[in-house]
């Protein structure tokens, strides 16, 4: 049996992205255009150990890149398959 953790980010949630350009950090915030379903494999590896009971979660997504989302905008479901 495998435990699968599903993260649903609600439509309109603020996705905060930070990019480094020329040695300076720039913030880039976008609103989620639809409900986004992500899995544990999408958690950013550098954050994974620190993300238990945190206010923010960091993800990697093929369309939106690396972003941080507030825990209030997430629904976390765990299921066994």
Short mmCIF file of C-alpha atoms in Angstrom, two decimals:
data_model
loop_
_atom_site.label_atom_id
_atom_site.label_comp_id
_atom_site.label_asym_id
_atom_site.label_seq_id
_atom_site.Cartn_x
_atom_site.Cartn_y
_atom_site.Cartn_z
CA UNK A 1 0.00 0.00 0.00
CA UNK A 2 1.26 3.46 -0.91
CA UNK A 3 0.40 6.69 0.89
CA UNK A 4 -0.35 9.43 -1.61
CA UNK A 5 -0.54 13.05 -0.51
CA UNK A 6 -2.60 15.35 -2.74
CA UNK A 7 -2.35 19.15 -2.55
CA UNK A 8 -5.22 21.10 -4.10
CA UNK A 9 -4.49 24.81 -4.54
CA UNK A 10 -7.70 26.79 -4.90
CA UNK A 11 -8.44 28.94 -7.93
CA UNK A 12 -7.34 32.53 -7.36
CA UNK A 13 -4.70 31.62 -4.77
CA UNK A 14 -1.59 33.80 -4.76
CA UNK A 15 1.42 31.96 -6.21
CA UNK A 16 4.56 33.83 -5.09
CA UNK A 17 7.60 33.32 -7.26
CA UNK A 18 11.05 34.76 -6.64
CA UNK A 19 13.60 34.93 -9.45
CA UNK A 20 17.23 35.94 -9.34
CA UNK A 21 18.18 38.19 -12.24
CA UNK A 22 21.69 39.64 -12.37
CA UNK A 23 22.32 38.84 -8.71
CA UNK A 24 19.13 40.60 -7.53
CA UNK A 25 15.92 38.94 -6.33
CA UNK A 26 12.63 39.90 -7.98
CA UNK A 27 9.16 38.92 -6.79
CA UNK A 28 6.59 37.73 -9.31
CA UNK A 29 3.08 37.00 -8.00
CA UNK A 30 0.35 35.42 -10.09
CA UNK A 31 -3.17 34.26 -9.29
CA UNK A 32 -3.90 30.58 -9.90
CA UNK A 33 -6.17 30.56 -12.99
CA UNK A 34 -7.80 27.27 -11.94
CA UNK A 35 -7.69 24.76 -9.10
CA UNK A 36 -4.25 23.12 -9.29
CA UNK A 37 -3.75 19.52 -8.13
CA UNK A 38 -0.21 18.66 -7.05
CA UNK A 39 1.40 15.67 -5.36
CA UNK A 40 4.22 15.13 -2.88
CA UNK A 41 6.65 14.74 -5.81
CA UNK A 42 5.99 18.41 -6.68
CA UNK A 43 7.24 19.68 -3.30
CA UNK A 44 10.51 21.55 -3.63
CA UNK A 45 13.26 19.24 -2.38
CA UNK A 46 15.12 21.98 -0.55
CA UNK A 47 11.99 22.74 1.49
CA UNK A 48 10.63 19.23 1.97
CA UNK A 49 11.99 18.57 5.48
CA UNK A 50 10.91 22.00 6.74
CA UNK A 51 7.36 21.95 5.38
CA UNK A 52 5.63 19.98 8.11
CA UNK A 53 3.18 22.22 10.00
CA UNK A 54 4.41 25.34 8.20
CA UNK A 55 2.40 28.30 6.96
CA UNK A 56 3.85 28.18 3.44
CA UNK A 57 4.58 25.34 1.03
CA UNK A 58 7.02 25.51 -1.88
CA UNK A 59 6.30 23.60 -5.07
CA UNK A 60 7.81 23.02 -8.50
CA UNK A 61 5.37 22.95 -11.42
CA UNK A 62 6.02 22.58 -15.16
CA UNK A 63 3.75 25.53 -16.04
CA UNK A 64 4.22 27.92 -13.11
CA UNK A 65 7.82 27.10 -12.15
CA UNK A 66 8.88 27.25 -8.50
CA UNK A 67 6.40 29.05 -6.27
CA UNK A 68 5.31 29.39 -2.65
CA UNK A 69 1.66 29.22 -1.58
CA UNK A 70 0.05 29.92 1.80
CA UNK A 71 -1.32 26.92 3.71
CA UNK A 72 -4.78 28.56 3.88
CA UNK A 73 -5.04 28.25 0.08
CA UNK A 74 -4.33 24.50 0.21
CA UNK A 75 -6.47 21.44 0.82
CA UNK A 76 -4.25 18.49 1.76
CA UNK A 77 -5.66 14.98 1.34
CA UNK A 78 -3.87 11.74 2.17
CA UNK A 79 -5.05 8.48 0.66
CA UNK A 80 -3.79 4.90 0.50
CA UNK A 81 -3.59 3.17 -2.86
#
